[in-house]
XYZ file of C-alpha atoms in Angstrom:
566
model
C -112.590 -51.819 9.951
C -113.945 -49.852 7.319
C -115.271 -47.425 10.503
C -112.014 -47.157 12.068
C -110.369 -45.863 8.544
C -113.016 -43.094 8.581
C -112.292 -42.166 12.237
C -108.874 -41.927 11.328
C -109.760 -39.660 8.218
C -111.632 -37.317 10.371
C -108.656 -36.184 12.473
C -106.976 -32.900 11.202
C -104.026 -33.428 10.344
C -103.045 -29.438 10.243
C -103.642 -29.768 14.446
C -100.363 -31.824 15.559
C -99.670 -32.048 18.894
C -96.050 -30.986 19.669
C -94.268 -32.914 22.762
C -91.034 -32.828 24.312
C -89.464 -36.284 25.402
C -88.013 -35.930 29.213
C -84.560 -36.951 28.608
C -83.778 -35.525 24.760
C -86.255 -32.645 24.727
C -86.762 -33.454 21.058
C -89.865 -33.229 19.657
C -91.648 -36.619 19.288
C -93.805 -37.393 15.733
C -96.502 -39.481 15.575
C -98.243 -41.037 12.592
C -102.006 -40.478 12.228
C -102.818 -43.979 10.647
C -101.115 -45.804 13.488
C -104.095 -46.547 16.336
C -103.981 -45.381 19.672
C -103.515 -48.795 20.640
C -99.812 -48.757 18.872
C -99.022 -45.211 20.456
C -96.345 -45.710 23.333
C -98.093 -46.001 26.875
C -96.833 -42.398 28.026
C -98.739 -40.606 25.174
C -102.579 -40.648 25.439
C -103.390 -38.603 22.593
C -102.477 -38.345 19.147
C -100.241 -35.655 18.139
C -100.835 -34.218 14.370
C -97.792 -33.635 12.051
C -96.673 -30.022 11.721
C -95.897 -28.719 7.670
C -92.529 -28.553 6.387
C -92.406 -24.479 6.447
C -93.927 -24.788 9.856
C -90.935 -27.186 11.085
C -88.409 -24.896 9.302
C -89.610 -22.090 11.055
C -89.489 -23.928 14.192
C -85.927 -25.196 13.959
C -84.532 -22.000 13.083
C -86.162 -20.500 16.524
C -84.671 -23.175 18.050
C -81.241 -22.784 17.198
C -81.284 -18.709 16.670
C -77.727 -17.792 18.199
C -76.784 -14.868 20.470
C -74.533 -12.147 19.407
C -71.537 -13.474 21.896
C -72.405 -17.098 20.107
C -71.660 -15.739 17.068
C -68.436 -13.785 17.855
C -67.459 -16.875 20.071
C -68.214 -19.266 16.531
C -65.948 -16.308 13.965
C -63.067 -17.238 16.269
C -63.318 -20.113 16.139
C -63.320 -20.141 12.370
C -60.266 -17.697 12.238
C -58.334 -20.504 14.494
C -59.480 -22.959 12.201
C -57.985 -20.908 9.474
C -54.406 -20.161 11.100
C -53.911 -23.791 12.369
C -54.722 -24.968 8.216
C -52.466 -21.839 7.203
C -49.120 -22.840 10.011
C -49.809 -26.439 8.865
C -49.704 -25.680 5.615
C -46.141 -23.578 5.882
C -44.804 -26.352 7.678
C -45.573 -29.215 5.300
C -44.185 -26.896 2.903
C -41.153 -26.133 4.797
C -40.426 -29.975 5.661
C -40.686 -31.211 1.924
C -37.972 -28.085 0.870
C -35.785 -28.794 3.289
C -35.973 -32.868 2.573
C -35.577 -31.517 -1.244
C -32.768 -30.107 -0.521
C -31.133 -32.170 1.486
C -31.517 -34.822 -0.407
C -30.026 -33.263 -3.401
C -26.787 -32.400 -1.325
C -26.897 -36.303 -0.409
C -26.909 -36.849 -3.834
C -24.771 -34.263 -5.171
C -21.323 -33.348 -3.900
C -19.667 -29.951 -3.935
C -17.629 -28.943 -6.919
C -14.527 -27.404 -5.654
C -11.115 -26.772 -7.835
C -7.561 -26.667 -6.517
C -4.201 -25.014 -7.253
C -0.694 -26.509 -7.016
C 1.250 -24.132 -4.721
C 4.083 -22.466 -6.405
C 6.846 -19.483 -5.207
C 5.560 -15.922 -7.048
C 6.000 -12.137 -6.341
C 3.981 -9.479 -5.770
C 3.800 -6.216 -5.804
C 2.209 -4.169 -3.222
C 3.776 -0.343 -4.220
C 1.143 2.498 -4.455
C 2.537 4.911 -7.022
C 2.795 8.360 -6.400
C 3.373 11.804 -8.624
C 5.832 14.083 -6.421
C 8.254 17.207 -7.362
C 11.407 18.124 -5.876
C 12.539 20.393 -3.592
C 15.633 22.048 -2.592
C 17.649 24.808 -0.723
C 19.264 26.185 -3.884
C 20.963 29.222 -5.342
C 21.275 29.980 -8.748
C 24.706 32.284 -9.932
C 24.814 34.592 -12.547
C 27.239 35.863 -14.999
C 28.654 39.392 -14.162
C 30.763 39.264 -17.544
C 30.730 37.418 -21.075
C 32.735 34.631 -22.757
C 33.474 31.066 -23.074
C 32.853 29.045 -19.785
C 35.563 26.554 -18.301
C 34.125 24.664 -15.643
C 36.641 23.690 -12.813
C 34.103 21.806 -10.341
C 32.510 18.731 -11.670
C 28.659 18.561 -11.984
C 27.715 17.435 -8.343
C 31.058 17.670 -6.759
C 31.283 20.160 -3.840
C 32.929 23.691 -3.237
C 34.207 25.100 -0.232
C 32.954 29.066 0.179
C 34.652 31.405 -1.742
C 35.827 28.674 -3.767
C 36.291 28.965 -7.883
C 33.633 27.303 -9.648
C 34.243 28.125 -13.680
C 36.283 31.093 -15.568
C 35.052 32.790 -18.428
C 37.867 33.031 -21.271
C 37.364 36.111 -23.258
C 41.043 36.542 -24.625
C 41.771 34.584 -27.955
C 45.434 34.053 -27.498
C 44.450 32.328 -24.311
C 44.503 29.050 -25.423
C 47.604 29.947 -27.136
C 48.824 30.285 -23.955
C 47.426 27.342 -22.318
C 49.352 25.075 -24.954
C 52.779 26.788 -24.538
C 51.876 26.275 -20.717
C 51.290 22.192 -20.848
C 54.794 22.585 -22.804
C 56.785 24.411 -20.145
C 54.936 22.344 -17.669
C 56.112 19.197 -18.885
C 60.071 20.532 -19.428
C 59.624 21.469 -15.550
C 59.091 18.064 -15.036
C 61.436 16.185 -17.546
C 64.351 18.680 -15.546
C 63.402 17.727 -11.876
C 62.819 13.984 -12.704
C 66.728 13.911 -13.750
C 67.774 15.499 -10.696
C 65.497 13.553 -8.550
C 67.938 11.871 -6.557
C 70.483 15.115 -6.382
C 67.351 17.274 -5.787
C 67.457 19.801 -2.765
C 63.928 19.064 -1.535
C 64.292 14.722 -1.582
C 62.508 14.831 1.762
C 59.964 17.719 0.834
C 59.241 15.500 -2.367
C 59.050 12.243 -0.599
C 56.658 13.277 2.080
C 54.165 14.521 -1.273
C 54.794 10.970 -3.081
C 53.990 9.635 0.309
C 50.569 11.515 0.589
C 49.737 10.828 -2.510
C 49.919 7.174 -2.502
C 47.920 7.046 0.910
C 44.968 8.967 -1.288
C 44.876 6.943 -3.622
C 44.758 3.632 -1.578
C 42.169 5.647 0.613
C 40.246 5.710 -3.622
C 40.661 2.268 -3.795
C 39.355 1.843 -0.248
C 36.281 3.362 0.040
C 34.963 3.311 -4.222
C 31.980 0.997 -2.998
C 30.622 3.478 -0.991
C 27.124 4.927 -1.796
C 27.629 8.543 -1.075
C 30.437 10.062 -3.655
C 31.393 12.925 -1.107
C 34.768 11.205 -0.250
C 35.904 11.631 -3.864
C 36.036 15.423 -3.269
C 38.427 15.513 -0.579
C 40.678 12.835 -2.165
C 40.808 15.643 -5.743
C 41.728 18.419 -3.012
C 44.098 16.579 -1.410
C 45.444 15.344 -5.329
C 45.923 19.003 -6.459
C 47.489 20.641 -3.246
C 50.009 17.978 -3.511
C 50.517 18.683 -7.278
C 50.257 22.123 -6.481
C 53.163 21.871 -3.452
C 55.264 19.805 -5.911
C 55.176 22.009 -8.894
C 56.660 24.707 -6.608
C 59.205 22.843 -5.701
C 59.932 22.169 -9.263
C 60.744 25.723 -9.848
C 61.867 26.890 -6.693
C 64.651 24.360 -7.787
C 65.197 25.408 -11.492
C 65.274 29.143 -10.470
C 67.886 28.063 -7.605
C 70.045 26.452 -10.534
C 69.886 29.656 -12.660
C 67.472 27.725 -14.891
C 64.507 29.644 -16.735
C 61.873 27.382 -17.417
C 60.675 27.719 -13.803
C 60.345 31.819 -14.702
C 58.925 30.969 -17.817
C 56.047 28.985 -15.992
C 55.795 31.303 -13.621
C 55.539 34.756 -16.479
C 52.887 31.964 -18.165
C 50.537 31.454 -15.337
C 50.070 35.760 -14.321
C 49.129 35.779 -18.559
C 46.608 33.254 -18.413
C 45.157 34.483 -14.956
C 44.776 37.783 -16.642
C 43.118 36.282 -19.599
C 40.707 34.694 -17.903
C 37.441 35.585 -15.163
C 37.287 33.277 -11.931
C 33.438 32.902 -10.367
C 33.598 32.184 -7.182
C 30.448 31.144 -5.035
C 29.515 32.434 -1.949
C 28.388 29.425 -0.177
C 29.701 25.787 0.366
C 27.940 23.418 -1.147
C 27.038 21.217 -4.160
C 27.438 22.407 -7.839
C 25.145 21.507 -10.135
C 25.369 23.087 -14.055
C 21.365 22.050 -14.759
C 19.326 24.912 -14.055
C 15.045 24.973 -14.714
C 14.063 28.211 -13.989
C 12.216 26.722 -10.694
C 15.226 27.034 -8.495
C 14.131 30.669 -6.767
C 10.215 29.888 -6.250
C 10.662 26.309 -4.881
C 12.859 26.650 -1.742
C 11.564 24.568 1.522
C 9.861 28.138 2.588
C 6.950 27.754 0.637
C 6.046 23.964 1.074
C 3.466 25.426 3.708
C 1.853 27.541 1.304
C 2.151 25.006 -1.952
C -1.150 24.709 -2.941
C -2.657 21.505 -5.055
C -3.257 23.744 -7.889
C 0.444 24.968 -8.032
C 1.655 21.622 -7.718
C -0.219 20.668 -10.401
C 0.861 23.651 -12.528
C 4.672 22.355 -11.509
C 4.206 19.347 -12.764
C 3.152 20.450 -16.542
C 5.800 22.425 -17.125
C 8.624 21.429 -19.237
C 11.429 22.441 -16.888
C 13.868 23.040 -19.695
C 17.905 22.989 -18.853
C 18.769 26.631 -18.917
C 22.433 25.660 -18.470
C 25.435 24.065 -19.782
C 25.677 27.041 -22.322
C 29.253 27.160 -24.018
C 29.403 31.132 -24.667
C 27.850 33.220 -21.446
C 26.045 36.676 -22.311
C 26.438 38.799 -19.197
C 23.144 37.889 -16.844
C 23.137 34.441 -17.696
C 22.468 31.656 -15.092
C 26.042 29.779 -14.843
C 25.448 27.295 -12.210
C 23.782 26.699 -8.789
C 24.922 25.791 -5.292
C 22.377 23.111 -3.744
C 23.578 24.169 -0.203
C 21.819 21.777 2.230
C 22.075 18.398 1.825
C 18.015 17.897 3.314
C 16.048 17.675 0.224
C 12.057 17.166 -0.226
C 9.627 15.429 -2.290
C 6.064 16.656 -2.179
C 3.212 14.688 -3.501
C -0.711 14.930 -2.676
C -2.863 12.243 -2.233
C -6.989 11.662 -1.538
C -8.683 12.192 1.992
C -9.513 8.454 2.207
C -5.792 7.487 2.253
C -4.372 9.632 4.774
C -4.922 6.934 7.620
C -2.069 5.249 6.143
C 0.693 7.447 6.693
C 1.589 9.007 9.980
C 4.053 12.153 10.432
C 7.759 11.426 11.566
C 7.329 7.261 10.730
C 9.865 6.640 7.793
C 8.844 5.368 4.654
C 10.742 3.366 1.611
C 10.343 5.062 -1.524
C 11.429 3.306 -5.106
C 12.524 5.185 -8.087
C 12.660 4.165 -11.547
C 15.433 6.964 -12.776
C 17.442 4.211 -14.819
C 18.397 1.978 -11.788
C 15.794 0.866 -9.308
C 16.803 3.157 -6.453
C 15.338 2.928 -2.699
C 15.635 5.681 0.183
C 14.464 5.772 2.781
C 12.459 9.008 3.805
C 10.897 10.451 6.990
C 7.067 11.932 6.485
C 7.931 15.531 8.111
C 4.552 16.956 7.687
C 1.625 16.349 6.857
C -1.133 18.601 5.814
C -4.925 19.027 4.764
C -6.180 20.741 2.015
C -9.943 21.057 1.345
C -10.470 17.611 -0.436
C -6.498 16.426 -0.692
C -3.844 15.789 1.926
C -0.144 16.851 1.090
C 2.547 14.460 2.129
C 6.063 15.958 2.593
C 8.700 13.615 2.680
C 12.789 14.621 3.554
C 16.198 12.752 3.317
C 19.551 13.401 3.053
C 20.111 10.525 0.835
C 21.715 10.017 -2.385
C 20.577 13.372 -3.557
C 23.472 13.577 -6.205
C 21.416 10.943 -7.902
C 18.488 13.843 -8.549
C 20.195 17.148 -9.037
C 18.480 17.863 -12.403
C 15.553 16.268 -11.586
C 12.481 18.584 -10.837
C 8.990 16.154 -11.383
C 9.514 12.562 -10.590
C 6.954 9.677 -10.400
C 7.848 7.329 -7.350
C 5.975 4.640 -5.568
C 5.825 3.269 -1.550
C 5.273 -0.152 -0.468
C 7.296 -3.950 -0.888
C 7.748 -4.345 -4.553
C 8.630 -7.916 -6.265
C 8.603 -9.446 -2.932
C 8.698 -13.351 -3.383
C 7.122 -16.582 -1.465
C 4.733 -18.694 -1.873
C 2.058 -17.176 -3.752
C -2.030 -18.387 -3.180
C -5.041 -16.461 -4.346
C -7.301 -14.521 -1.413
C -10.080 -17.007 -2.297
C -8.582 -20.032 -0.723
C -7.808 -18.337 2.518
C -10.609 -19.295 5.156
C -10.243 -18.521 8.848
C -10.484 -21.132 11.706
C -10.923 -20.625 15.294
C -7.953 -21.615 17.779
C -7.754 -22.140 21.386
C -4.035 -21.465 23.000
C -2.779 -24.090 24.725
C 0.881 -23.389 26.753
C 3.372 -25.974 26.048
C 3.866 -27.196 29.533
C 0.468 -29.154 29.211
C 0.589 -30.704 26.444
C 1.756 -34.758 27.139
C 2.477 -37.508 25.041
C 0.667 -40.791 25.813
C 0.396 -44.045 24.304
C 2.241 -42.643 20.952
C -0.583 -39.626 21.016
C 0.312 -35.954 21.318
C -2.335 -34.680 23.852
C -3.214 -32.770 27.311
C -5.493 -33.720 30.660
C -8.879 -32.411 31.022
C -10.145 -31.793 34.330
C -14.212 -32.625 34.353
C -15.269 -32.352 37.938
C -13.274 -35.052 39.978
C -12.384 -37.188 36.661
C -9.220 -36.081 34.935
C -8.993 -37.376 31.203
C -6.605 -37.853 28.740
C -7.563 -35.923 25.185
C -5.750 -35.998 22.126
C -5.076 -32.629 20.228
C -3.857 -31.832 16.684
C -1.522 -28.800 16.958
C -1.699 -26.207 13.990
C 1.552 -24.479 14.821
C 2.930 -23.953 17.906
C 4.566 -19.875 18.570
C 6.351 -18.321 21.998
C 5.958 -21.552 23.383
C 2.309 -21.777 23.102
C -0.067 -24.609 21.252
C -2.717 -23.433 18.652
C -5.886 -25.888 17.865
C -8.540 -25.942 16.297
C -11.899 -25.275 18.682
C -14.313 -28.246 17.671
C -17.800 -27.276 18.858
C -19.627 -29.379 20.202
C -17.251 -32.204 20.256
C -17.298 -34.367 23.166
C -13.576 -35.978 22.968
C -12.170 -32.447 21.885
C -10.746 -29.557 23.827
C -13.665 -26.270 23.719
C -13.793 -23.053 25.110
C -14.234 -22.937 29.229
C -12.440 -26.903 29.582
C -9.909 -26.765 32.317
C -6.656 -28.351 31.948
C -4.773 -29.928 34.344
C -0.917 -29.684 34.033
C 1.072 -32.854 34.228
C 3.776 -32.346 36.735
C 2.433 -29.414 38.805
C -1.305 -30.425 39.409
C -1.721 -26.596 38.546
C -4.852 -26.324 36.146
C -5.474 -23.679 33.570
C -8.913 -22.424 32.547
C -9.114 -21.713 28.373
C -11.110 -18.610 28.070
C -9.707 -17.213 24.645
C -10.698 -17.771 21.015
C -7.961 -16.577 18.491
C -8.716 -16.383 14.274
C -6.147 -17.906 12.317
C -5.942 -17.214 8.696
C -5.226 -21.298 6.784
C -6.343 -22.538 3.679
C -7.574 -26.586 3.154
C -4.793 -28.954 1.282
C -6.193 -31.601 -0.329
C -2.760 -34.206 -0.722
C -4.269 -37.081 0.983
C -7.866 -38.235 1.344
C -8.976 -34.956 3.776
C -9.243 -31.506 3.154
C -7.018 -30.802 6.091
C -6.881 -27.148 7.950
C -3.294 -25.659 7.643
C -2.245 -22.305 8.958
C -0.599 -19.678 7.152
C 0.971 -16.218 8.451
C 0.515 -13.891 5.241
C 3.438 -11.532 4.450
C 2.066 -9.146 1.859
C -1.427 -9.140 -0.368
C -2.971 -7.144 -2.768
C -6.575 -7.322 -4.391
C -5.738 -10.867 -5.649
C -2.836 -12.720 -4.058
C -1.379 -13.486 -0.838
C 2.644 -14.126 -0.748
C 3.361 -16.341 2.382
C 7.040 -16.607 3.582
C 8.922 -19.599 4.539
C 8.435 -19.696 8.602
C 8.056 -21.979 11.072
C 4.714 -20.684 11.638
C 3.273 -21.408 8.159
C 2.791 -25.048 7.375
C 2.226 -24.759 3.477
C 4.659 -25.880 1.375
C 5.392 -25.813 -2.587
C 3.431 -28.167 -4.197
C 0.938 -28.327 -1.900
C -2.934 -28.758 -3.711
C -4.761 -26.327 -2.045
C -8.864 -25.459 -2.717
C -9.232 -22.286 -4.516
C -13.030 -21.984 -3.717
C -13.225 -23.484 0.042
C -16.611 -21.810 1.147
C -18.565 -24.997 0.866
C -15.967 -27.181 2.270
C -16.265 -28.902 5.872
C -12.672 -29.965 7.874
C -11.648 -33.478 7.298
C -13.950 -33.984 4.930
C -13.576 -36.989 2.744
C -12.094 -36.090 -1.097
C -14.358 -39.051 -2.523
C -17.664 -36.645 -1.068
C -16.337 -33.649 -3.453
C -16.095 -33.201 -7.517
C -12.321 -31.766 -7.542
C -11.583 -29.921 -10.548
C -7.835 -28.830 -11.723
C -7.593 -25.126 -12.619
């Protein structure tokens, strides 16, 4: 024994003998103290054990990579990486989205809601504008006090007498001792009325008289006052006609208060100047200085600047003087009855108004007033657009107005009155009437789906021109959708729906659903809508409407929101 131990010792154990199995082609280590009677049958010698830097340095030769093993093994890392990176996002993703939807399980949508009640709006955009006219101002050729014999806005024929100047003293001397002759004329005929020569002269006058005034009584309501101006003609040729008579009589009788009247009226024409105008028209006494520099000629040229410089200046009455200095401005003849207003407005807003389309314009001169004016032109100006508007309305109403503020638009209309934020918009399908059918106590229409024809109910929103509107469900099975055919009743025609229509509605909340109801808005502003009472609308007053409907769903249940009262 003790000579096999020192056999054993004498092998080097630095001089391993490296072999490869067959099958593994792993290298196979023996021990050096086990005998050669223990090694396995296929190995005939001992093999020595290698060092451990030795082995290192073998293995590494052994598994030394390529260059295309390494690129192949860095993508395989960077897949590693974006597979751990997408799986990440998506975990991620999944546990936000059950967060969330969770917390909408668990917490329902505050919403607030408005009793429906009638209101007003109003809609007018105000406007700055001056006036415009074809006018003529008349001057004094002599001095003294003036006597006006036209009314302020009544009209004159051409040629006609508008005012006298009185520049005698002793004339109203003589205007007294003329009222008193007058009045003995008339306390003389009236006894000899029914002896008097010219009965059926005078009759025919009372006659015309009375039908003038019952033509007064008549026609008082009307807006335009130019029918009072032929009823004062026709008033003081008849007085006229029957003062001559008067003394046509008395100076037939041999009487001489007739002469006396006569002798009275040559003084007083002699004491007094007569202006007479040259051209028909209206009289107006209020005169601004404006009158001969803004005629309808230069609306072309008007620039902003000069409108501007218009509208600053006081435009002071120059008339209605009691004593006239020779050269003074007596009156003016407005001699068309066409009159203008010209405002300006910003480039951005000229798409609203179009040239020849008429427009309602409201005035605040002491009564609300509203004409209606035609938009004759309409022109650009660098970075403004002038609007000229013209009428031959009511301009009596304006005479001694120059600058005016005015506005255009419905003003203090009334309805039913719901703020923009509760309008939502649905999508409708149009259904003619002819389909629709009523079955088993439903209100519905037949669907044609291949060779099956079906009955399907339908809630109708409103129905107009003979024509259903509903609400498109998508993706409802048992509703009517886009592209569904419908087959008609009685004619076995069918009818393809290939149209979507938006229809403005707002959700009312009076039973246990916040139900879709449509609504055909009259007028809004930047806050309100005012809905009329229509057929077409199916709000009512006292309806609860949501104010805030963006996160509300159809039909969907009142106990699944937190209502609040504003």
């Amino acid at each position: 024994m003790n000579n096999n131990l020192k056999q054993h010792k004498t092998i080097d154990l630095h001089s391993t003998k490296r072999q490869r199995s067959s099958k593994s082609n792993k290298l196979e280590y023996f021990n050096p103290y086990t005998r050669e009677s223990e090694y396995p049958a296929t190995q005939s010698a001992y093999t020595p054990m290698v060092s451990p830097e030795v082995r290192k340095k073998q293995i590494k030769e052994n598994n030394k990579l390529s260059k295309r093993d390494i690129r192949k093994n860095k993508r395989k890392d960077k897949l590693r990486f974006s597979v751990k990176i997408v799986l990440a996002m998506f975990i991620t993703v999944t546990t936000v989205w059950g967060a969330i939807s969770i917390k909408d399980m668990l917490t329902y949508p505050k919403v607030s809601y408005q009793i429906v009640k009638t209101g007003s709006i109003d809609n007018s955009k105000a406007f700055e504008g001056i006036i415009i006219r074809e006018e003529k101002v008349y001057y004094s050729e002599k001095e003294g006090m003036m006597k006006t014999i036209i009314a302020e806005g009544e009209k004159v024929k051409k040629n006609g007498e508008v005012c006298v100047l009185i520049n005698d003293p002793s004339l109203q001397q003589a205007l007294e001792e003329k009222s008193k002759i007058s009045h003995e004329l008339y306390n003389a005929a009236n006894k000899r009325e029914k002896f008097s020569y010219y009965q059926d002269d005078l009759y025919q006058i009372d006659s015309s008289i009375k039908n003038t005034i019952n033509t007064f009584y008549s026609e008082r309501y009307k807006d335009t006052t130019e029918y009072i101006y032929s009823i004062r003609n026709e008033l003081e040729n008849n007085v006229s006609k029957r003062t001559k008579l008067y003394v046509n009589e008395q100076n037939t009788l041999g009487e001489t208060v007739g002469q006396k009247l006569t002798t009275l009226n040559a003084e007083v024409s002699q004491m007094q100047y007569a202006n007479k105008t040259e051209k028909s028209g209206i009289v107006s006494y209020g005169i601004d200085g404006a009158e001969e520099r803004l005629t309808p000629q230069v609306i072309d040229t008007m620039s902003y600047s000069m409108f501007k410089d218009i509208r600053q200046e006081s435009h002071q009455n120059l008339g209605n003087n009691t004593y006239i200095s020779k050269g003074m401005p007596l009156y003016r003849i407005i001699s068309d009855d066409r009159w203008y207003i010209v405002t300006y407005i910003d480039l951005e807003e000229g798409d609203a108004y179009k040239e020849r389309q008429n427009y309602v314009l409201n005035f605040e001169t002491g009564n609300r007033i509203q004409i209606t004016f035609k938009l004759e032109k309409k022109i650009i100006e660098d970075n403004k657009i002038k609007l000229v508007f013209e009428t031959n309305e009511q301009m009596d109403r304006f005479l001694n107005l120059r600058i005016l503020d005015f506005s255009i638009g419905n003003r203090n209309e009334e309805g039913l009155k719901i703020p923009l934020q509760a309008i939502v918009e649905q999508n409708m399908l149009k259904i003619p009437s002819e389909y629709k059918i009523e079955k088993d106590g439903q209100l519905g229409v037949y669907r044609k789906n291949s060779d099956i024809t079906e009955f399907v109910k339908i809630i109708p929103q409103y129905e107009k021109n003979d024509e259903i509107y509903i609400l498109q469900e998508v993706g409802v099975r048992d509703a009517i959708n886009i592209n569904d055919i419908l087959y008609h009743p009685t004619t076995q025609a069918t009818l393809k729906l290939g149209d979507i229509y938006t229809k403005e509605g707002v959700y009312v909340i009076n039973g246990k659903l916040a139900q879709f109801k449509a609504i055909d808005v009259y007028l809004r502003n930047n806050e309100y809508a005012l809905i009329k009472y229509t057929a077409n609308n199916e709000l009512k007053e006292l309806d609860k409407i949501i104010s805030n409907p963006k996160s509300i769903k159809r039909d969907q249940l009142l106990q699944h929101m937190n209502i609040q009262n504003e």
